[in-house]
Tab-separated table of C-alpha atoms and ligand atoms in Angstrom:
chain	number	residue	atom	x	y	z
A	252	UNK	CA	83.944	-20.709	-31.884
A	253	UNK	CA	86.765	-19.504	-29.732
A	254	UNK	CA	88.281	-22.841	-29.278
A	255	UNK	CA	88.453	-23.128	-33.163
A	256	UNK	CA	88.994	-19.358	-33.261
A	257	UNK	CA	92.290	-20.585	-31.130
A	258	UNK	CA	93.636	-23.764	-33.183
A	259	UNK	CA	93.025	-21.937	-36.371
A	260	UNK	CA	95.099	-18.853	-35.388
A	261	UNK	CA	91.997	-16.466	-36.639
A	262	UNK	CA	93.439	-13.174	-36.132
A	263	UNK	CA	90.060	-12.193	-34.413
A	264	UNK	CA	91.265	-9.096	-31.829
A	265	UNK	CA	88.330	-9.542	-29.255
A	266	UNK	CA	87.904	-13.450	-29.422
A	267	UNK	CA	91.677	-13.506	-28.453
A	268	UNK	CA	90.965	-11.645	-25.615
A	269	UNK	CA	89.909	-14.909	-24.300
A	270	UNK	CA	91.228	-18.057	-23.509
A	271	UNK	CA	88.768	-20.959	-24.003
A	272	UNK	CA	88.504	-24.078	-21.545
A	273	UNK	CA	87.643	-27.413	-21.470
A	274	UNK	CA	88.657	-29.993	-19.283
A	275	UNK	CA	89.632	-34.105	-20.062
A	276	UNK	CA	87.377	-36.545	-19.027
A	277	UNK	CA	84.980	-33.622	-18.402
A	278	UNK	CA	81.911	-35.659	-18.421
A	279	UNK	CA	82.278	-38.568	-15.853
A	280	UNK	CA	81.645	-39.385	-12.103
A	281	UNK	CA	82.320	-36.120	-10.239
A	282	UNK	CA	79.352	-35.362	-11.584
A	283	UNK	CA	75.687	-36.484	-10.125
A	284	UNK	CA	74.193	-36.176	-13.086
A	285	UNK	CA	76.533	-38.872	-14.722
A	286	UNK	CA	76.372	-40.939	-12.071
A	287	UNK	CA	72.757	-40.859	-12.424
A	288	UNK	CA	72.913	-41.661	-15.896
A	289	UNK	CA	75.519	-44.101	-15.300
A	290	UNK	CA	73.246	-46.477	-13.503
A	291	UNK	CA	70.670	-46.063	-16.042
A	292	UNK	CA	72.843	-47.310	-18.861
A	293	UNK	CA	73.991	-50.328	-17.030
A	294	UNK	CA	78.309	-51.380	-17.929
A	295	UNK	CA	80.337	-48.415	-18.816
A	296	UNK	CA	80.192	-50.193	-22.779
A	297	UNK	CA	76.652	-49.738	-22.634
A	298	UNK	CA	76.433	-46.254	-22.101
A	299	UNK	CA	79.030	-45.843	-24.977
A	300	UNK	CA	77.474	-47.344	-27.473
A	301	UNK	CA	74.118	-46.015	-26.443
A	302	UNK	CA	73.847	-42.688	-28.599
A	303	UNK	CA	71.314	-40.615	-26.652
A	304	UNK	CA	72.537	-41.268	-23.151
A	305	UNK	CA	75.932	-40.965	-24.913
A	306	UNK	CA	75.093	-37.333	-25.827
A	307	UNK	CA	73.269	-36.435	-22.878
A	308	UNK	CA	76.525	-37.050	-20.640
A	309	UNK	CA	78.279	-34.916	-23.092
A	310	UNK	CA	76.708	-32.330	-22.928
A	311	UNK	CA	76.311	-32.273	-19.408
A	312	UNK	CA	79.919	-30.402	-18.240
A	313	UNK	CA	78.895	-28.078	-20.544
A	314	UNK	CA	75.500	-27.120	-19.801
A	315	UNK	CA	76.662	-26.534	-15.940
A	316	UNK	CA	80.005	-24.953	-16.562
A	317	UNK	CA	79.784	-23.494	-19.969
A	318	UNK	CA	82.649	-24.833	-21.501
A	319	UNK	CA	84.018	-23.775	-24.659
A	320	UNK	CA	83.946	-27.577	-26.079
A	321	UNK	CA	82.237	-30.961	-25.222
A	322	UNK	CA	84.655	-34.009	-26.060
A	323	UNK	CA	82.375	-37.040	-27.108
A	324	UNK	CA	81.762	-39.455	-24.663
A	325	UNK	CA	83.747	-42.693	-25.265
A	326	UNK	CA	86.866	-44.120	-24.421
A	327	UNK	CA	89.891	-45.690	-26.488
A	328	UNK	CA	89.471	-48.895	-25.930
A	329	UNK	CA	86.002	-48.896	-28.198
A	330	UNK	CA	88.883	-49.404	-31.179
A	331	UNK	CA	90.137	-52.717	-29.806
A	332	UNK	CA	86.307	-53.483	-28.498
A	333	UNK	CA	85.285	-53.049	-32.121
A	334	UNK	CA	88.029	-54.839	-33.402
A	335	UNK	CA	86.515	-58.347	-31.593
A	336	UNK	CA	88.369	-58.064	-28.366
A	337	UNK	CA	86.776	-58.348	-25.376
A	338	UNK	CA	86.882	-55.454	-23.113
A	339	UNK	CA	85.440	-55.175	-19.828
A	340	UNK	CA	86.139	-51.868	-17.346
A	341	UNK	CA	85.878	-53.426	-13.657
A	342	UNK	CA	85.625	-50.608	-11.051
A	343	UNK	CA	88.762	-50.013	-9.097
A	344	UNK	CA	90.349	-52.253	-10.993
A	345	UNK	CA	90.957	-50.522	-14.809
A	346	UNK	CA	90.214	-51.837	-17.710
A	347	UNK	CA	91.163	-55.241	-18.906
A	348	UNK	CA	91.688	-56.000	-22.571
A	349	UNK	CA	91.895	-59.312	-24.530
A	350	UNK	CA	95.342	-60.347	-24.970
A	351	UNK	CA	97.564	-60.094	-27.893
A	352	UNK	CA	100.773	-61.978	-27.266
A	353	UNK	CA	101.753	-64.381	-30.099
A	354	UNK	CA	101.161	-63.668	-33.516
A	355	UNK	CA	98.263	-65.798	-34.512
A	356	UNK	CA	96.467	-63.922	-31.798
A	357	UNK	CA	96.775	-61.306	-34.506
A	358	UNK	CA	93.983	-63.078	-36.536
A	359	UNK	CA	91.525	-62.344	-33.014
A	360	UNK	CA	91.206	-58.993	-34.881
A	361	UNK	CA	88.311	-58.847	-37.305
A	362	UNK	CA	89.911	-56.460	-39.399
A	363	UNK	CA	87.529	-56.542	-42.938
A	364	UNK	CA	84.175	-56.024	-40.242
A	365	UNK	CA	85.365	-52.730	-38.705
A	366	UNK	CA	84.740	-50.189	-40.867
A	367	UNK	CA	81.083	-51.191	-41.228
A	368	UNK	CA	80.994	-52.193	-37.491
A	369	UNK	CA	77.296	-51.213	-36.399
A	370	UNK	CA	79.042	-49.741	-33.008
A	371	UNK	CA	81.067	-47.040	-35.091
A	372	UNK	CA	77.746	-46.172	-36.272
A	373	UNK	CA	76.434	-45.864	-32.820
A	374	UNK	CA	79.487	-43.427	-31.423
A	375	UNK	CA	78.856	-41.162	-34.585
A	376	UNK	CA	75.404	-41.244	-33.825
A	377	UNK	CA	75.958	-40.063	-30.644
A	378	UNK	CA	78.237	-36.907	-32.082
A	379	UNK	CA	75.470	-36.036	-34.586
A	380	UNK	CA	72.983	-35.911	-32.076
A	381	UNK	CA	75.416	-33.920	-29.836
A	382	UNK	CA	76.493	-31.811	-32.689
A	383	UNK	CA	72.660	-30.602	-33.267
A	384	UNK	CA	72.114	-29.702	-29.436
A	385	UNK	CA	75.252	-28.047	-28.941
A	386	UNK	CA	75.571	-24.291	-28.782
A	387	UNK	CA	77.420	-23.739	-32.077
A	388	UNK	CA	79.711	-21.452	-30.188
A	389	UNK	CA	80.854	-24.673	-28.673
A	390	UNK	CA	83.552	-26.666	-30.463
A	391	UNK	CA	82.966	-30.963	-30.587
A	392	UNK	CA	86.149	-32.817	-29.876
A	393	UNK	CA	86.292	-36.370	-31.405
A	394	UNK	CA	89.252	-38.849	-30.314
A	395	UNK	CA	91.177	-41.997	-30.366
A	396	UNK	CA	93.923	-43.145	-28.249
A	397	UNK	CA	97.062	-43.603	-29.961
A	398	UNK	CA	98.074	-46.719	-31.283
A	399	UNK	CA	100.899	-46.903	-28.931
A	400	UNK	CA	98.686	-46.517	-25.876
A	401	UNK	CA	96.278	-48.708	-26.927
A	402	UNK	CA	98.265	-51.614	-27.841
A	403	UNK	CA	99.490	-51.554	-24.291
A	404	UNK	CA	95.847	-52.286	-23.283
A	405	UNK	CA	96.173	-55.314	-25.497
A	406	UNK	CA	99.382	-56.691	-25.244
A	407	UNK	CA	99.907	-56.555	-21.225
A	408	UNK	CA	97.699	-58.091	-18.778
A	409	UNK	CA	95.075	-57.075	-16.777
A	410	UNK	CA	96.893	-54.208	-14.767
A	411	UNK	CA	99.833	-52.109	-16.601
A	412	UNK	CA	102.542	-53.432	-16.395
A	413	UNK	CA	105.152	-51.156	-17.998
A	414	UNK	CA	108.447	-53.318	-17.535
A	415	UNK	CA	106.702	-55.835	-19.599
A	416	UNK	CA	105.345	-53.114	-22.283
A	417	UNK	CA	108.821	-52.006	-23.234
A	418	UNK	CA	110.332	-55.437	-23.186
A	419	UNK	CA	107.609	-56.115	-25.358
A	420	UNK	CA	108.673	-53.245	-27.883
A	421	UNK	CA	113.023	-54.677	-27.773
A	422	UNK	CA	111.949	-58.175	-27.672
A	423	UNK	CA	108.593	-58.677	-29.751
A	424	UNK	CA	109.002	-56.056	-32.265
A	425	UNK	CA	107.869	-57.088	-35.230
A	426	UNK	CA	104.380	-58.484	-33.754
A	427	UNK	CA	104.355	-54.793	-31.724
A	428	UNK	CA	104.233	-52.982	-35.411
A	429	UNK	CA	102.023	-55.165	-36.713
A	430	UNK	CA	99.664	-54.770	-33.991
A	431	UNK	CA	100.251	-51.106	-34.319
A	432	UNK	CA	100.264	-50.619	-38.137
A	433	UNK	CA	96.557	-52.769	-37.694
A	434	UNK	CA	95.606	-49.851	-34.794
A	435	UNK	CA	97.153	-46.777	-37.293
A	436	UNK	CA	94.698	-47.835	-39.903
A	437	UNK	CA	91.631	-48.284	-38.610
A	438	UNK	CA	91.917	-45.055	-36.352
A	439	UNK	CA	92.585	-43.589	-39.392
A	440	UNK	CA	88.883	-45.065	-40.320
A	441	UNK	CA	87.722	-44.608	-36.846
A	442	UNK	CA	88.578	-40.599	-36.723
A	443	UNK	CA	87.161	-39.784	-40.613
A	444	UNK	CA	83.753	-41.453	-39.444
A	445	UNK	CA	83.746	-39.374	-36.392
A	446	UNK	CA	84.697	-36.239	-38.608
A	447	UNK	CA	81.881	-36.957	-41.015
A	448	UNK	CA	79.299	-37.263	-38.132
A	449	UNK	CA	80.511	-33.617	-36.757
A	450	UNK	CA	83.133	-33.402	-34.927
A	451	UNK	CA	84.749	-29.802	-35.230
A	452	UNK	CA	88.327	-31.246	-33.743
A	453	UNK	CA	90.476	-34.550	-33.144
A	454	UNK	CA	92.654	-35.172	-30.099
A	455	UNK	CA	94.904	-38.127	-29.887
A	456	UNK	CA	95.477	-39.604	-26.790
A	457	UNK	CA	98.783	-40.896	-25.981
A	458	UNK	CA	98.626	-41.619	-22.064
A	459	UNK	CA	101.310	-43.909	-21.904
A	460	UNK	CA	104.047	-42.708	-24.428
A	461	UNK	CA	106.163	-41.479	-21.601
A	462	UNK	CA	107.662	-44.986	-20.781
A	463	UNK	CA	108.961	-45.320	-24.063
A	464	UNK	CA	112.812	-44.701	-24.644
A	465	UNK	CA	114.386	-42.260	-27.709
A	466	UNK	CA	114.094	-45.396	-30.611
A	467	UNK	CA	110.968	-47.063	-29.606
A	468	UNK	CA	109.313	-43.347	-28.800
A	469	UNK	CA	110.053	-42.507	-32.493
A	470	UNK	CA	109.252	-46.314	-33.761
A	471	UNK	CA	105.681	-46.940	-32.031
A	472	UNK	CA	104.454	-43.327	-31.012
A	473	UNK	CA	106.272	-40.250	-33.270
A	474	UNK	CA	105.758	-42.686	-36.401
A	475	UNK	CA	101.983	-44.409	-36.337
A	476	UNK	CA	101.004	-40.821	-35.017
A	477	UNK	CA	102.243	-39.010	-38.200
A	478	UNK	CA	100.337	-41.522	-40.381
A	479	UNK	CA	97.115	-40.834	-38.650
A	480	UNK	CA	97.493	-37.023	-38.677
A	481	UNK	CA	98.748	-36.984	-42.516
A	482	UNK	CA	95.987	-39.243	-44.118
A	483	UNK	CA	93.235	-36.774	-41.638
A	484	UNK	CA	95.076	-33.631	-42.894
A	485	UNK	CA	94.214	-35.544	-46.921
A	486	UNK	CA	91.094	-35.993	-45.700
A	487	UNK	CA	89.517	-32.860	-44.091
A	488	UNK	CA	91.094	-29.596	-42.251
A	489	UNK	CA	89.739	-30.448	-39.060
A	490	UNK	CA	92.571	-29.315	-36.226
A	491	UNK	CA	94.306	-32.008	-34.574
A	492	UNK	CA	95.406	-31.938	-30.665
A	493	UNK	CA	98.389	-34.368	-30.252
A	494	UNK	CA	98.605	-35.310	-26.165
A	495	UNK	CA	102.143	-37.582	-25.919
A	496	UNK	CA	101.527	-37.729	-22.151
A	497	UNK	CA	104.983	-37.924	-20.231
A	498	UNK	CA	106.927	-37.442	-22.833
A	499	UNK	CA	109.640	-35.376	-20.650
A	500	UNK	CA	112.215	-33.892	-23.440
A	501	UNK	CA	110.740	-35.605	-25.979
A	502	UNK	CA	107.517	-33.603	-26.505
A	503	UNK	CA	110.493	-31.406	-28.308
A	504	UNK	CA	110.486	-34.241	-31.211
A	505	UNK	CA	107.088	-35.087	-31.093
A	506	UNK	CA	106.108	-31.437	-32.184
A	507	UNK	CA	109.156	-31.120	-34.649
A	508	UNK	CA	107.763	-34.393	-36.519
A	509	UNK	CA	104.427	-34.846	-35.602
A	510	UNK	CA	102.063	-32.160	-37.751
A	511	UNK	CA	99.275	-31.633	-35.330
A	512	UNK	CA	98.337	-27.649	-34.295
A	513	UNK	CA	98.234	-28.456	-31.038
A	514	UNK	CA	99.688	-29.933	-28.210
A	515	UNK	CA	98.201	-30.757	-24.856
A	516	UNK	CA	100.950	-30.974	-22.147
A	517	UNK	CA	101.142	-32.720	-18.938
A	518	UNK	CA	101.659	-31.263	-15.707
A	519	UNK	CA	105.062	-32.575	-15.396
A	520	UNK	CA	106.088	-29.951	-18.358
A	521	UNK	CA	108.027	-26.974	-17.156
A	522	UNK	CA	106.199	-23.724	-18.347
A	523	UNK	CA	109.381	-22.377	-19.871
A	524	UNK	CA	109.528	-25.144	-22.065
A	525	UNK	CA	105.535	-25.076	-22.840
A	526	UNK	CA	106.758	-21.318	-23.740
A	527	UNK	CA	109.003	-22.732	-26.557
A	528	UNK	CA	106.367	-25.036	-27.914
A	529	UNK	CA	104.277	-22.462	-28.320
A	530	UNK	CA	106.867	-20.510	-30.908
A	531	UNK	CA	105.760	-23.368	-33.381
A	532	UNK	CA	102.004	-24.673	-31.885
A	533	UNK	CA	99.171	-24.361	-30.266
A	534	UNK	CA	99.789	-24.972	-26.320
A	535	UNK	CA	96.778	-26.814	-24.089
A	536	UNK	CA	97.144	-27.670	-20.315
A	537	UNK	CA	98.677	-28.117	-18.041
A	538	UNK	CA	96.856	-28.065	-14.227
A	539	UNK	CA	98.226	-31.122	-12.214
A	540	UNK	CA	93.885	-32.510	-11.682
A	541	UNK	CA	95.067	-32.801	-8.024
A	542	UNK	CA	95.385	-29.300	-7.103
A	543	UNK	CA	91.399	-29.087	-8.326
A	544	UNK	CA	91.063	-31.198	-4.815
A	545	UNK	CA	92.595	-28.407	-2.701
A	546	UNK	CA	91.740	-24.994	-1.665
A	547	UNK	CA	90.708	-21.584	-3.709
A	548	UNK	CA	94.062	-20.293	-2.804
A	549	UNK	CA	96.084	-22.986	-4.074
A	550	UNK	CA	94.077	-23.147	-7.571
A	551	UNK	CA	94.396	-19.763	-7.947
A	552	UNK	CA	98.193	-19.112	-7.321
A	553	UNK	CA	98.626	-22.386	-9.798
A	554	UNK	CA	96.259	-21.323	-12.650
A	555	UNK	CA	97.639	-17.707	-12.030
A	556	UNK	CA	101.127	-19.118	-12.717
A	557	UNK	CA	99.990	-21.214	-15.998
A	558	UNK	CA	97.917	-17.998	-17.303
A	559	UNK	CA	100.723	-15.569	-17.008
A	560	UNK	CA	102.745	-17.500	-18.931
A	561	UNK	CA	100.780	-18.884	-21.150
A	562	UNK	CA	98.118	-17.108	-22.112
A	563	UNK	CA	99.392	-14.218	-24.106
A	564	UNK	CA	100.137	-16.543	-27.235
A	565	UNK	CA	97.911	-19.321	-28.777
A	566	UNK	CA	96.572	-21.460	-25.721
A	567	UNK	CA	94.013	-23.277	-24.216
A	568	UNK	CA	93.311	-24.479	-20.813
A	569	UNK	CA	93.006	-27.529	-19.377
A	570	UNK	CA	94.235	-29.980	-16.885
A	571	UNK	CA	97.612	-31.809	-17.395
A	572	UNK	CA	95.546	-35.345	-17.320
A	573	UNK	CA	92.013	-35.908	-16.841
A	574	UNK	CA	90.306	-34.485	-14.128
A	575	UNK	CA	89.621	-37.226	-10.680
A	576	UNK	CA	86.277	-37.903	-9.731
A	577	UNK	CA	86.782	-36.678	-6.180
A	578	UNK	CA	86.730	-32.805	-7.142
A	579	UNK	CA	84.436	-30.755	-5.846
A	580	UNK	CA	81.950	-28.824	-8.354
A	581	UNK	CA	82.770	-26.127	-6.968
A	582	UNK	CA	85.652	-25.607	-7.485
A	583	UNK	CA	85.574	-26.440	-11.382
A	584	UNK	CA	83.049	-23.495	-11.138
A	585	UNK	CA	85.878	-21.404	-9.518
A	586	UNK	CA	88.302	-22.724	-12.144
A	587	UNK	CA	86.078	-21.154	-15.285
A	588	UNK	CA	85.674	-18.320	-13.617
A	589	UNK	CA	89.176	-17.559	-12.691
A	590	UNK	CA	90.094	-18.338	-16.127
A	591	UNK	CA	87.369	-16.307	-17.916
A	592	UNK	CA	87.737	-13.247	-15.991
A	593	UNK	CA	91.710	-13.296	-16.257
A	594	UNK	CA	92.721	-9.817	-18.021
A	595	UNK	CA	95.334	-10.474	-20.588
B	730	CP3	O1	87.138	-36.725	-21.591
B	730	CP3	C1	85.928	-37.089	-21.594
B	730	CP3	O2	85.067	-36.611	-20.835
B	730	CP3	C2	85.460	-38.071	-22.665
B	730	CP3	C3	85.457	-39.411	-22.294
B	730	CP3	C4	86.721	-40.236	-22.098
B	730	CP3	C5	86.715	-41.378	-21.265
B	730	CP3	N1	87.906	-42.005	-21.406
B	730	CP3	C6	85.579	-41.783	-20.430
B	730	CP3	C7	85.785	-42.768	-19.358
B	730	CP3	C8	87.987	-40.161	-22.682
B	730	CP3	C9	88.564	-39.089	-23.607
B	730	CP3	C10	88.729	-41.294	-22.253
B	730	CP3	C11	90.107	-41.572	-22.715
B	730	CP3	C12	90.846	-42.675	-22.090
B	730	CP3	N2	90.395	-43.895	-21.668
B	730	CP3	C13	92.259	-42.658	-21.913
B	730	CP3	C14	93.162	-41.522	-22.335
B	730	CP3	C15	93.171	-40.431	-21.335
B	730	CP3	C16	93.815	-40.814	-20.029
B	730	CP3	O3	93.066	-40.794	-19.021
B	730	CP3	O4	95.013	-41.098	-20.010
B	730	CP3	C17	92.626	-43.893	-21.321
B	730	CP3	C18	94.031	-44.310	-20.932
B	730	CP3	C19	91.441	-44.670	-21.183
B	730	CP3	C20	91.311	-46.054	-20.663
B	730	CP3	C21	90.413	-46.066	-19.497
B	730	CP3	N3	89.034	-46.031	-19.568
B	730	CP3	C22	90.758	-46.042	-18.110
B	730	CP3	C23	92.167	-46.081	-17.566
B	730	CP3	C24	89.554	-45.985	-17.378
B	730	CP3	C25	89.379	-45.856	-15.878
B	730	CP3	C26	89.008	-47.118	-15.232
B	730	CP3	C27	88.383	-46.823	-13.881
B	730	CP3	O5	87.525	-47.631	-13.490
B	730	CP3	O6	88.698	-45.814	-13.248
B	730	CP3	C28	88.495	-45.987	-18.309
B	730	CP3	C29	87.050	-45.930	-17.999
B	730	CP3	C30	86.416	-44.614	-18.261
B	730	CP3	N4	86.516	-43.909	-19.431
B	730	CP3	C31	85.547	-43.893	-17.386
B	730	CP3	C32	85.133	-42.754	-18.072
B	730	CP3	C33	84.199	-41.697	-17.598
B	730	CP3	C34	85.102	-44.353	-16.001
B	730	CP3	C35	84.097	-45.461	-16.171
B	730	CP3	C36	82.841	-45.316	-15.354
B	730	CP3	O7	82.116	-44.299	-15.435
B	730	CP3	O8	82.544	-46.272	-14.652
């Protein structure tokens, strides 16, 4: 598996010839077939929870552009869906999260229930089923969001509202670490069932810890995020891909503390500094998903520029966020290419 080949650092001479890609939110609605699938399924929930459609669209991306991993589809907000909130993704519009705001909304979350919740069972159904039709070449990423992230889902409103999110961490802090020691644990639970059904690696998303100042970055994303990755490290040696998205400077302290063997980097990080990560980690990333929309020119000249720096030590590609539904197949099949055929 050259993806595992990668976060292991296995010393392999001709599988580090190559650089293995895969790309976020690989399976979704720039593709037909998922939007095919999607209407079968009915809500977006549905087709989570529903393990062989679940699968299928998983294994989709890779059956038409041979990636070197299929990420399991799901989203973060299952945690705080199996938790008791309600969750409901309207189109165009986000998701929109039951509301945590005062703490006796804290008892909302069925805490005891989750671990036997019948819809964990259903998402590791799904990655069993995926795990036996996948070429075993192929790595199987499992995930969570990041307690931070999530409890922004919970604690704001219907749209983000970031203002209110960090007055939230000054002003409401001790609910905020409840709500996020709650999160830290069952992830914890969430990610170990998701290991036991098959999945070869865990990434962590953290979409929103870039609006997070120096004391509440360490507080609510460098902290929960070490608890997570120490109890999975205990529990299995599965690799783990931290992704702090935005975290600017920051990223510097979230690899220092953080023990994960990778990190995925947005496309706001210079490639000078991804250079000095990758003295100490694993590197994935960073294409801004936009320039997928443009011309073959443009990709190439921008995926030239992250290969040559990049791709000499331990890397792997993908976008700097996930990728937008308007790109053309196309050029994802350019994108593989490009990458595959680059000489090192
Ligand atoms: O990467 C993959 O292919 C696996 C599946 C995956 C989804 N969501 C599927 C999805 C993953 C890894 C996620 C993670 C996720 N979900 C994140 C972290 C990554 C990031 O994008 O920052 C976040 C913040 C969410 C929350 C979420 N779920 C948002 C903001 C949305 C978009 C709402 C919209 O209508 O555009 C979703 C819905 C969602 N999750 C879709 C997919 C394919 C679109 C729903 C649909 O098909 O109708």
């Amino acid at each position: 598996m050259i993806l595992l080949d990668v976060l292991n650092k296995n010393p392999d001479p001709i599988e580090k010839q190559k650089t293995p890609i895969w790309l976020m939110r690989q399976a979704g609605r720039y593709l037909p077939e998922y939007r095919e699938v999607r209407k079968r399924a009915g809500s977006f929930l549905d087709l989570c929870y529903n393990p062989s459609l679940a699968s299928e669209v998983t294994l989709q991306p890779i059956r038409r552009f041979d990636f070197d991993a299929a990420i399991i589809f799901s989203d973060i907000l299952i945690v705080p869906h199996i938790l008791g909130l309600s969750v409901t993704f309207v189109e165009g519009d986000g998701p929109k999260v039951e509301t945590i705001y005062e703490d006796h909304d804290l008892s909302k979350l069925k805490v005891k229930e989750f671990k036997d919740s019948d819809k964990i069972k259903r998402v590791c159904e799904a990655l069993e089923l995926t795990r036996q039709n996948l070429d075993k070449t192929k790595a199987l990423i499992g995930f969570a969001g990041s307690p931070w992230t999530v409890a922004t889902y919970i604690i704001s409103e219907k749209k983000h509202n970031f203002e209110f999110c960090r007055n939230f961490a000054l002003n409401k802090r001790k609910l905020l670490s409840k709500l996020i020691e709650i999160l830290t644990q069952q992830t914890i639970i969430y990610l170990k069932a998701q290991i036991d059904a098959g999945a070869d690696v865990i990434q962590l998303f953290d979409s929103w810890s870039g609006v997070l100042s120096e004391d509440e970055f360490e507080a609510f994303v460098i902290n929960p995020t070490k608890i997570i990755v120490s109890e999975i490290k205990k529990y299995s040696n599965v690799p783990i891909i931290g992704f702090p998205k935005g975290a600017g400077i920051l990223y510097k302290k979230y690899v220092e503390n953080v023990s994960v063997d990778a990190v995925s980097i947005d496309y706001f990080v210079p490639l000078n500094f991804a250079k000095e990560i990758q003295n100490s980690l694993v590197v994935q990333g960073n294409l801004d998903p936009l320039v997928m929309l443009s011309d073959k020119s443009l990709i190439e000249e921008k995926v030239g520029r992250i290969m040559s720096a990049l791709s000499e030590k331990d890397f792997i590609f993908n976008l700097g966020h996930g990728i937008i539904k308007e790109t053309p197949i196309e050029n994802v099949e350019f994108l593989v290419d490009y990458v595959r055929n680059w000489k090192k």
